[in-house]
PDB file of C-alpha atoms in Angstrom:
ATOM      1  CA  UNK A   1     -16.673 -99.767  71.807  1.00 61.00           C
ATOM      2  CA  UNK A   2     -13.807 -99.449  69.209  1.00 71.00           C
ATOM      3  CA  UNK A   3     -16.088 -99.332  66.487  1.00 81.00           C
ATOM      4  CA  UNK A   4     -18.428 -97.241  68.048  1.00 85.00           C
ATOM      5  CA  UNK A   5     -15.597 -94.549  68.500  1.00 89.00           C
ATOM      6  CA  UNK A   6     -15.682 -94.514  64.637  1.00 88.00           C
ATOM      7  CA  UNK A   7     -19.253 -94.775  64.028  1.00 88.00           C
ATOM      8  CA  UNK A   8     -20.967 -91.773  63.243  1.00 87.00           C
ATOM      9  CA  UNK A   9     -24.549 -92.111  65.243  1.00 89.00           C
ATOM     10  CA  UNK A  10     -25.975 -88.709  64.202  1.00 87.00           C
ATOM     11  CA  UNK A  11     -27.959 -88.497  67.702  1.00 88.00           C
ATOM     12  CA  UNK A  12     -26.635 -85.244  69.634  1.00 93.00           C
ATOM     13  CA  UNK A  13     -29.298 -83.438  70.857  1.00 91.00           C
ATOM     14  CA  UNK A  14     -28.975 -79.258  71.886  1.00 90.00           C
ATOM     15  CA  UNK A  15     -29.311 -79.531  75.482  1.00 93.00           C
ATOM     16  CA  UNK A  16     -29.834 -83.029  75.517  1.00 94.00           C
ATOM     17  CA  UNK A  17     -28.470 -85.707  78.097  1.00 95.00           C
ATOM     18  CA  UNK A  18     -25.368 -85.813  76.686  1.00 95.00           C
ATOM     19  CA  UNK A  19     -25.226 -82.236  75.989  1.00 96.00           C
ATOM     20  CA  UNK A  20     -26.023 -81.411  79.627  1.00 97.00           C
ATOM     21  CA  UNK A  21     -24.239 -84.532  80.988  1.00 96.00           C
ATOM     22  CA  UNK A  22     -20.697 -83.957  78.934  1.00 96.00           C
ATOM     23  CA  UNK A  23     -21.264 -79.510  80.427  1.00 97.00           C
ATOM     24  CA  UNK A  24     -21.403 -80.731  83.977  1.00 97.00           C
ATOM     25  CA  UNK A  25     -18.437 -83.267  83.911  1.00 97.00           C
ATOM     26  CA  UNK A  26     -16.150 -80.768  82.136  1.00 97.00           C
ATOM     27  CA  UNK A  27     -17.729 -77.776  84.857  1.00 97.00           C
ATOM     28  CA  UNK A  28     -16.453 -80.414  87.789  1.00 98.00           C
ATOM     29  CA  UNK A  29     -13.082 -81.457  86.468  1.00 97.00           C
ATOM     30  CA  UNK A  30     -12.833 -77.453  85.122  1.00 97.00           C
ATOM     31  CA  UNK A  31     -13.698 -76.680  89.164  1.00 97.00           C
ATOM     32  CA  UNK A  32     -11.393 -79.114  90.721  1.00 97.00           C
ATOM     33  CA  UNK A  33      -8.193 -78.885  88.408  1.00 97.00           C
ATOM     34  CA  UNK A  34      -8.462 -74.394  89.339  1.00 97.00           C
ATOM     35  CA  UNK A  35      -9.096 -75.792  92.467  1.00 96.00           C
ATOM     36  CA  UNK A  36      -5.890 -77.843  92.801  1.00 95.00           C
ATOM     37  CA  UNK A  37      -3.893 -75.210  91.173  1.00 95.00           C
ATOM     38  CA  UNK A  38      -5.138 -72.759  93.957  1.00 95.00           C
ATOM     39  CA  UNK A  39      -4.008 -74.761  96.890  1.00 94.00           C
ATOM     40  CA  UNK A  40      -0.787 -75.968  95.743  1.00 91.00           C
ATOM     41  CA  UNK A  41       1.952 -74.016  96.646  1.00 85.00           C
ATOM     42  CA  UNK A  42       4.180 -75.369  94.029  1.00 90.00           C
ATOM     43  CA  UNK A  43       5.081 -72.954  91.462  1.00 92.00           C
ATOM     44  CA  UNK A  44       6.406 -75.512  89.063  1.00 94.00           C
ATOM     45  CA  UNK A  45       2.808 -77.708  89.581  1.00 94.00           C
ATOM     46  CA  UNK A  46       0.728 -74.838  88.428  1.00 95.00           C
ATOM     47  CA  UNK A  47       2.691 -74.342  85.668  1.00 96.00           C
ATOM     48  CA  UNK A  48       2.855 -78.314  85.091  1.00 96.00           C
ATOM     49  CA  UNK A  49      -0.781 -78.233  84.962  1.00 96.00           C
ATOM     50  CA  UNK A  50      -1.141 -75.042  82.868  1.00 96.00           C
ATOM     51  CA  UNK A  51       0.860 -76.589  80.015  1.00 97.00           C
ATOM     52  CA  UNK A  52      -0.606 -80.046  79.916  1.00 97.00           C
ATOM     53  CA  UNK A  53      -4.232 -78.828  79.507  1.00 97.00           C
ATOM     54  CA  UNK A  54      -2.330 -76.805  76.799  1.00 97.00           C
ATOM     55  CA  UNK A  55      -0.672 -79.771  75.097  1.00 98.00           C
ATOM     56  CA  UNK A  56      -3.955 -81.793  75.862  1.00 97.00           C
ATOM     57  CA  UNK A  57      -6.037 -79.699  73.973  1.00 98.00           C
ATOM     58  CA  UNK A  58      -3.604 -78.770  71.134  1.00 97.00           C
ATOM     59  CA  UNK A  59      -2.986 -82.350  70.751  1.00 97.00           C
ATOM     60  CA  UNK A  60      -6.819 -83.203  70.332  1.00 97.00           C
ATOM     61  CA  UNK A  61      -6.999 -81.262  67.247  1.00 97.00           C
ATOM     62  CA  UNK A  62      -3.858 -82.742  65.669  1.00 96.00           C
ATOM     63  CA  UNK A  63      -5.277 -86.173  66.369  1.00 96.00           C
ATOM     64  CA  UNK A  64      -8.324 -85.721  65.231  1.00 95.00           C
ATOM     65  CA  UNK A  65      -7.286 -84.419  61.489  1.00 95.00           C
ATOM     66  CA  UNK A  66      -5.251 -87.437  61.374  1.00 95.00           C
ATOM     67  CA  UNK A  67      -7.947 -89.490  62.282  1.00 94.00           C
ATOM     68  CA  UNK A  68     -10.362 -87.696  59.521  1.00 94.00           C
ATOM     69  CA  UNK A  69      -7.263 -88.073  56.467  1.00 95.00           C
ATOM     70  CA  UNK A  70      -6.541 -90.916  57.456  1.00 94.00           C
ATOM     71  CA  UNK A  71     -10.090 -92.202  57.052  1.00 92.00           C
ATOM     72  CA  UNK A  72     -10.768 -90.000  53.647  1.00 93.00           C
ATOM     73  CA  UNK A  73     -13.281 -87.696  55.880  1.00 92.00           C
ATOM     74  CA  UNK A  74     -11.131 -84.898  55.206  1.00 94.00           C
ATOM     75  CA  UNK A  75     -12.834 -81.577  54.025  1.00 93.00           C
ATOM     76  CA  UNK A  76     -10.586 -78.582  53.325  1.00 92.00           C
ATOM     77  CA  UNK A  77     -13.663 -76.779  53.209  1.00 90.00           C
ATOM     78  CA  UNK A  78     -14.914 -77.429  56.479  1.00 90.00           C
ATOM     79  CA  UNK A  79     -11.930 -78.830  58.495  1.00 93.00           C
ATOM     80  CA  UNK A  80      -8.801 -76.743  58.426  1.00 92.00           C
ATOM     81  CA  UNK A  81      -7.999 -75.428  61.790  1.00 90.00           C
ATOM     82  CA  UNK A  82      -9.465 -71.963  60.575  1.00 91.00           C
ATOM     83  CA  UNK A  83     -12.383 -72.070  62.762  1.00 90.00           C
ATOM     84  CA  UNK A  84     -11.437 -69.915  65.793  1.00 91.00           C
ATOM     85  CA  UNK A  85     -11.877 -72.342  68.631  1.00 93.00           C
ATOM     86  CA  UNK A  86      -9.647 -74.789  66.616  1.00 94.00           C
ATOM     87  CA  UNK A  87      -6.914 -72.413  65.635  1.00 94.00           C
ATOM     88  CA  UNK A  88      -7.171 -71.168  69.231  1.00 96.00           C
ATOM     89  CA  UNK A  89      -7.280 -75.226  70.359  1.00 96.00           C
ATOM     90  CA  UNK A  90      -3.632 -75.696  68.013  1.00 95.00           C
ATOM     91  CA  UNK A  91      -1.991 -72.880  69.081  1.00 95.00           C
ATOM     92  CA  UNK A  92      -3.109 -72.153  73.132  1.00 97.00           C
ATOM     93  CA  UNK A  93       0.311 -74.083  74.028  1.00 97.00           C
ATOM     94  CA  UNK A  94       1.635 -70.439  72.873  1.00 96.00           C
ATOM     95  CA  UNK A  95       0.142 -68.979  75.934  1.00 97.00           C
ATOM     96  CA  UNK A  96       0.306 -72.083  78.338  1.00 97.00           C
ATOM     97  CA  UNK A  97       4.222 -72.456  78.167  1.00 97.00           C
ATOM     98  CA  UNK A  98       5.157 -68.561  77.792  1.00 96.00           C
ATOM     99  CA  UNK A  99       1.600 -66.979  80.142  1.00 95.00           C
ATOM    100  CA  UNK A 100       2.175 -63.407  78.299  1.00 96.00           C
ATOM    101  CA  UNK A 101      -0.420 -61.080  79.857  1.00 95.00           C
ATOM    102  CA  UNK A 102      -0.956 -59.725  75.885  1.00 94.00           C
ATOM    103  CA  UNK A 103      -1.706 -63.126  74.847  1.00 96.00           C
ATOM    104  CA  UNK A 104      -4.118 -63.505  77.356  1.00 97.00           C
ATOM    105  CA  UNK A 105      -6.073 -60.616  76.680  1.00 94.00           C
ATOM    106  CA  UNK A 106      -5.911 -61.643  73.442  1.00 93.00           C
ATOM    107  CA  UNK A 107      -7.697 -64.900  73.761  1.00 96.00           C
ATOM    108  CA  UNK A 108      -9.792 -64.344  76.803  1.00 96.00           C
ATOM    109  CA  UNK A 109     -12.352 -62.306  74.916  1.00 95.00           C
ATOM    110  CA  UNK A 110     -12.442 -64.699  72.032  1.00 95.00           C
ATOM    111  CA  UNK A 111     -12.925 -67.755  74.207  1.00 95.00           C
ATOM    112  CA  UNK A 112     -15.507 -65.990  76.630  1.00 93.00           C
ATOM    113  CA  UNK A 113     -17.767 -64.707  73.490  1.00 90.00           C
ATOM    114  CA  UNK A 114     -16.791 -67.121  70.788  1.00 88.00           C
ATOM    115  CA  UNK A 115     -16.085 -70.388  72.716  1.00 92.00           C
ATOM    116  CA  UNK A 116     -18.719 -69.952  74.947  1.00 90.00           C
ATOM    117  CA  UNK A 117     -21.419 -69.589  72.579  1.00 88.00           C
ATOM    118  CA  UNK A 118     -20.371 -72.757  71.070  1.00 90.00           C
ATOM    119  CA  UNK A 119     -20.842 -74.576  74.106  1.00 94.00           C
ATOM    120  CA  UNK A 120     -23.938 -73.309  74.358  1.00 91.00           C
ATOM    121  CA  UNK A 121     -24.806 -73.929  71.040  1.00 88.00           C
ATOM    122  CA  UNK A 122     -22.634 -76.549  69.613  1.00 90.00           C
ATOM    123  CA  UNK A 123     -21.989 -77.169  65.940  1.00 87.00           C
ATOM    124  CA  UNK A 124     -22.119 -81.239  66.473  1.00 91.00           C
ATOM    125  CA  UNK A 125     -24.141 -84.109  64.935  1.00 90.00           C
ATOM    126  CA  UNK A 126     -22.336 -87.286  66.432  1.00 92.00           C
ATOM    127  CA  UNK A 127     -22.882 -88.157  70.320  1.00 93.00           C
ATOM    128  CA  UNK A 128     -20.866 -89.879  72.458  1.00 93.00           C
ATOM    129  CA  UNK A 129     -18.871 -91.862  71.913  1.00 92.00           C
ATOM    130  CA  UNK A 130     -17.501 -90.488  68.708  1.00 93.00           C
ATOM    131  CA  UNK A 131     -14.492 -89.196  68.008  1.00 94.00           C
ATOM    132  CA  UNK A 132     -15.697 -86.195  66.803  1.00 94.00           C
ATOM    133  CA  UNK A 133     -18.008 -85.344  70.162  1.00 95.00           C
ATOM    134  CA  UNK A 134     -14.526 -86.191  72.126  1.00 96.00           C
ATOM    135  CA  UNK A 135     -12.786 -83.567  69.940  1.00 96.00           C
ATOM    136  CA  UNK A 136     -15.419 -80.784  69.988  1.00 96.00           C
ATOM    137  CA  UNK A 137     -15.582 -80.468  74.110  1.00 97.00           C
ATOM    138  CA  UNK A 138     -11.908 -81.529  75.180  1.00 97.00           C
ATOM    139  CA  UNK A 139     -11.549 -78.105  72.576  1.00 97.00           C
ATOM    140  CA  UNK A 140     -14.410 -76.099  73.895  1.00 97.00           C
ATOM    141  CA  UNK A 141     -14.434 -76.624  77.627  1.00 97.00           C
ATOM    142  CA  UNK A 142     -10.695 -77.488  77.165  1.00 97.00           C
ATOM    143  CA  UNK A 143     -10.467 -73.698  76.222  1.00 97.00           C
ATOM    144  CA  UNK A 144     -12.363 -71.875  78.650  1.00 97.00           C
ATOM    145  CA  UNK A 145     -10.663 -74.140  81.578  1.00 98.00           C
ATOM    146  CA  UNK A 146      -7.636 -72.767  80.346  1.00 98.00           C
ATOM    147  CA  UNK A 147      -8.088 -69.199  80.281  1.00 97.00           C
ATOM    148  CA  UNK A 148     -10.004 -69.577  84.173  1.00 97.00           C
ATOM    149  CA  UNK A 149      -7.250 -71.406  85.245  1.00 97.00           C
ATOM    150  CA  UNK A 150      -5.185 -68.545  84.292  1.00 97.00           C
ATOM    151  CA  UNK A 151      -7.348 -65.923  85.713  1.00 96.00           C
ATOM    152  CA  UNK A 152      -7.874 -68.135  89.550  1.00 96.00           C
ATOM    153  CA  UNK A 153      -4.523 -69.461  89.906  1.00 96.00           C
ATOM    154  CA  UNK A 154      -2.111 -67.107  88.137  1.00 94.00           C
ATOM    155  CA  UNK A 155      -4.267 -63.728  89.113  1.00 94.00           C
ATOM    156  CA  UNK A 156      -3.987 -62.686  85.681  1.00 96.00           C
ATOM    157  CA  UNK A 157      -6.836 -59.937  84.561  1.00 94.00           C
ATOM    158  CA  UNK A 158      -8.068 -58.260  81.321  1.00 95.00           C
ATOM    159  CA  UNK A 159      -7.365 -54.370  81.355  1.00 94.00           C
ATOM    160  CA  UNK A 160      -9.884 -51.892  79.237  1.00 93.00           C
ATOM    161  CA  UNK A 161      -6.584 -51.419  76.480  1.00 94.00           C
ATOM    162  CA  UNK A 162      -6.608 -55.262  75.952  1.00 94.00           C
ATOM    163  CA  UNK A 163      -9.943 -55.551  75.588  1.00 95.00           C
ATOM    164  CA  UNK A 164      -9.839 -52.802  72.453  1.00 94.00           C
ATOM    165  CA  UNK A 165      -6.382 -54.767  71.014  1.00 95.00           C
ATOM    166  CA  UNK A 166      -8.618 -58.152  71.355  1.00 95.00           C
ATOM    167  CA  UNK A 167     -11.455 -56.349  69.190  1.00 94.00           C
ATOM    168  CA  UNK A 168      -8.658 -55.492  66.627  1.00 95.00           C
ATOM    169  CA  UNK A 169      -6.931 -59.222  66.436  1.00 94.00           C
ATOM    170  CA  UNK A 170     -10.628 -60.468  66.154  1.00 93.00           C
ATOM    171  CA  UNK A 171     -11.182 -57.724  62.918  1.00 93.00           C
ATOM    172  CA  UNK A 172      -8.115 -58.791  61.554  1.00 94.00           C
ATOM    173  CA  UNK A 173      -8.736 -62.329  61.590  1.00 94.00           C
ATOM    174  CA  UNK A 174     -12.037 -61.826  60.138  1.00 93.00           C
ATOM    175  CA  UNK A 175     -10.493 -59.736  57.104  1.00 93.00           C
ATOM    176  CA  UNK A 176      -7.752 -63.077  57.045  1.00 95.00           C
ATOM    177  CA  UNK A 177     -10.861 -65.439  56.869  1.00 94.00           C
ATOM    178  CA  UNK A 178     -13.014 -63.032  54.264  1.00 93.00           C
ATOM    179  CA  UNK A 179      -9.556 -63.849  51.919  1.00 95.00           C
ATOM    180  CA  UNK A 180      -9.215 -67.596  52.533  1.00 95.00           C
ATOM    181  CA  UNK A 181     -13.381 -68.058  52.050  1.00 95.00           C
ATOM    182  CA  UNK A 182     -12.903 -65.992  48.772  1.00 94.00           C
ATOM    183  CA  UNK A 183      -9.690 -67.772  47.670  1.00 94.00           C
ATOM    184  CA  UNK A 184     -11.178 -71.503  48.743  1.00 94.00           C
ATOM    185  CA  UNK A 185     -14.882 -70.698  48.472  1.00 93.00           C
ATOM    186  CA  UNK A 186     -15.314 -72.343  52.040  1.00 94.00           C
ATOM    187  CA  UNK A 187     -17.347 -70.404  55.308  1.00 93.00           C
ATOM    188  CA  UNK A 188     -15.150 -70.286  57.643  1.00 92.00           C
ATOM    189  CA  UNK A 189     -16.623 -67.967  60.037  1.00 87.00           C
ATOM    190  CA  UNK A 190     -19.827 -68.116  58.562  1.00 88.00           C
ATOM    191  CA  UNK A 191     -19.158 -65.380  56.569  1.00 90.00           C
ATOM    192  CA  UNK A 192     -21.041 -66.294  53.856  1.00 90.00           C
ATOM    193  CA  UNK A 193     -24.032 -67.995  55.202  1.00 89.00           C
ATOM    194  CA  UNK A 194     -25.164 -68.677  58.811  1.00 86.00           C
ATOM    195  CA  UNK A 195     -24.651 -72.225  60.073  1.00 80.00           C
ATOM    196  CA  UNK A 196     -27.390 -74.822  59.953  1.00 77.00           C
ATOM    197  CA  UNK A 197     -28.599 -74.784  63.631  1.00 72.00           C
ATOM    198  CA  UNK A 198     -30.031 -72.282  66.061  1.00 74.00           C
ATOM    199  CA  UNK A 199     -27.299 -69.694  67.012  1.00 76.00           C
ATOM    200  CA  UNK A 200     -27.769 -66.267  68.243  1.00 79.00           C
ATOM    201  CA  UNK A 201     -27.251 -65.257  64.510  1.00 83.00           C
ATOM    202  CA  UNK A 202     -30.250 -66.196  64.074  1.00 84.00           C
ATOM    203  CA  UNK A 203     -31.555 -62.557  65.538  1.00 84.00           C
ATOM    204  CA  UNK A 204     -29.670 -60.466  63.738  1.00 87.00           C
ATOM    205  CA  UNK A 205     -31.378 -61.153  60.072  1.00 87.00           C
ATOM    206  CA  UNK A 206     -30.421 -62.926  56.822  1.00 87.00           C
ATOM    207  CA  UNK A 207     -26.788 -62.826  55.318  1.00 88.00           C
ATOM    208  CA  UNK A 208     -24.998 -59.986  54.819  1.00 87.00           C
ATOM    209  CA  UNK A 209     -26.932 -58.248  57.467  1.00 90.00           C
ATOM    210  CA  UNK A 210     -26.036 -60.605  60.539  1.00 88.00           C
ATOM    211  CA  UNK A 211     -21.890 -60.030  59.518  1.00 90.00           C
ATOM    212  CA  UNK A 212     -22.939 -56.098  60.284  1.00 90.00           C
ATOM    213  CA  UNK A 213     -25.132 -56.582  63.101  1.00 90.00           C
ATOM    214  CA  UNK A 214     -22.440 -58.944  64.782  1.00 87.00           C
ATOM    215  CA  UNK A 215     -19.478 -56.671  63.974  1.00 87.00           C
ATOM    216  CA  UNK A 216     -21.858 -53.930  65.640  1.00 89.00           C
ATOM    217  CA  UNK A 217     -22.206 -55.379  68.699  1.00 91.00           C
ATOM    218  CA  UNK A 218     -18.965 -57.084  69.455  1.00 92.00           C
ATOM    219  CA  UNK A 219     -17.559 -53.845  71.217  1.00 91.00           C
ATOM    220  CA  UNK A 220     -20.470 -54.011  73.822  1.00 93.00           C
ATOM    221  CA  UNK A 221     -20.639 -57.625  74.216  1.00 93.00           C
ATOM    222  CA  UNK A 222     -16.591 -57.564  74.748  1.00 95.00           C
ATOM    223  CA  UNK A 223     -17.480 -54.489  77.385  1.00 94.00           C
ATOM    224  CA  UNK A 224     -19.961 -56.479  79.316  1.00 94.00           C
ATOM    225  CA  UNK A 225     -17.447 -59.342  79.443  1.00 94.00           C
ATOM    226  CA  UNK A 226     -14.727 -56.639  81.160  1.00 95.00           C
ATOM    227  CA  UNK A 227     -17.731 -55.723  83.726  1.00 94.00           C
ATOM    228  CA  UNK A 228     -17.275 -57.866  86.280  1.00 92.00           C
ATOM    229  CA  UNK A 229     -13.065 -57.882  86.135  1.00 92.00           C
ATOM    230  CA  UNK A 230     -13.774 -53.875  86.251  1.00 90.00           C
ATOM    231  CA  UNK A 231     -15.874 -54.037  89.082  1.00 90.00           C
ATOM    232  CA  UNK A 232     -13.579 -56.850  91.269  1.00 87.00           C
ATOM    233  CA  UNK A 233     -10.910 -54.221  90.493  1.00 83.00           C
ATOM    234  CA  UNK A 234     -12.768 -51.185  91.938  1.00 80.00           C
ATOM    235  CA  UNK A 235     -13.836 -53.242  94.699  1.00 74.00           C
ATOM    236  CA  UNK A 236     -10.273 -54.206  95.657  1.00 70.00           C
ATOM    237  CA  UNK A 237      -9.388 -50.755  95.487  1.00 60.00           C
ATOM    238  CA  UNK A 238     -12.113 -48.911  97.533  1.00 64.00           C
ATOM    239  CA  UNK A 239     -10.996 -51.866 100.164  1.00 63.00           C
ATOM    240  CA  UNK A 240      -7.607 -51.009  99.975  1.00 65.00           C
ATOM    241  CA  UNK A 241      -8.203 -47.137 100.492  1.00 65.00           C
ATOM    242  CA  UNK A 242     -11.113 -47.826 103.149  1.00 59.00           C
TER     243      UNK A 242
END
């Protein structure tokens, strides 16, 4: 089993077994840690729990470069922590232990559109029980866990003004990776060419054109996001005025 950890198998499948098995384990746990947090009425134990799936999934990522130095796997082109769900995986523990409402905003958009898609789509070659498919969904699900977990326990919600400053921090981190791809003549992003599997980049034509299509369309797809928080909220206020 040790070995096997190590061993790359090159066997994941898009919606295979494990793909579909490894979604529904992380949508159970995801469902019964909010679920915990919910009932307790521990202030400390939600905020216990908050900052260990923060650690957890920080800690993941840290491991896991280790692991790939350590055995000479190590890519600078392909696995600094520049890839948004990692940088967002190494430095979440920012929002777990301080749970600023502009932070959340920040990263709720990004992991609802960007992590998401991921899941849906991973970017993974080795199944279980590589260290590599560990790292990729403890991130991923790890992720979106987090920011549901803030939005069913703690009550926090997305307002129209954070939605526009999340657009912005996502523009300026693209300008930061069109820089470091130029500098390093790496993809992070995909900035310069699409990745090698079916995403939903796929629709929006051949390189540069997909960068302008996507850019085009974030706005809308972040607005559809804010839909249902918008309509809970008017909801809760034509109930309250009823």
């Amino acid at each position: 089993m040790f070995e096997l950890f190590f061993s790359e198998n090159t066997r994941f499948t898009t919606w295979g077994f494990e793909h579909i098995g490894v979604v529904l384990v992380s949508a159970v746990l995801g469902y019964m840690v909010i679920r915990y947090g919910q009932t307790t009425s521990r202030e400390i134990e939600k905020q216990r729990i908050l900052n260990l799936l923060g650690i957890f999934v920080s800690t993941t990522v840290i491991i896991w470069t280790i692991l790939e130095v350590v055995r000479g796997k190590f890519n600078y082109k392909e696995d600094l922590p520049l890839v948004l769900c990692n940088f967002l995986a190494l430095t979440i523990p920012i929002f777990t232990f301080t749970r600023n409402k502009k932070v959340y905003e920040l990263i709720l958009f990004w992991i609802l559109a960007g992590t998401v898609q991921a899941i849906i789509t991973p970017d993974l070659q080795d199944g279980f029980p590589h260290y590599t498919f560990w790292k990729f969904w403890i991130v991923h699900n790890g992720l979106v866990i987090i920011v549901l977990y803030a939005t069913f326990v703690w009550g926090y919600r997305p307002t129209l003004r954070g939605l526009f400053r999340s657009y912005i921090g996502l523009e300026i981190y693209f300008l930061l990776m069109m820089g470091i791809n130029t500098l390093l003549d790496t993809n992070y992003f995909y900035l310069n060419s699409k990745p090698p599997f079916a995403t939903v980049l796929d629709l929006f034509g051949p390189w540069p054109w997909y960068i302008i299509v996507a850019q085009l369309i974030v706005i809308p797809y972040f607005l559809l996001l804010y839909l249902p928080f918008y309509l809970s909220k008017r909801k809760s206020f034509q109930d309250n005025t009823a």
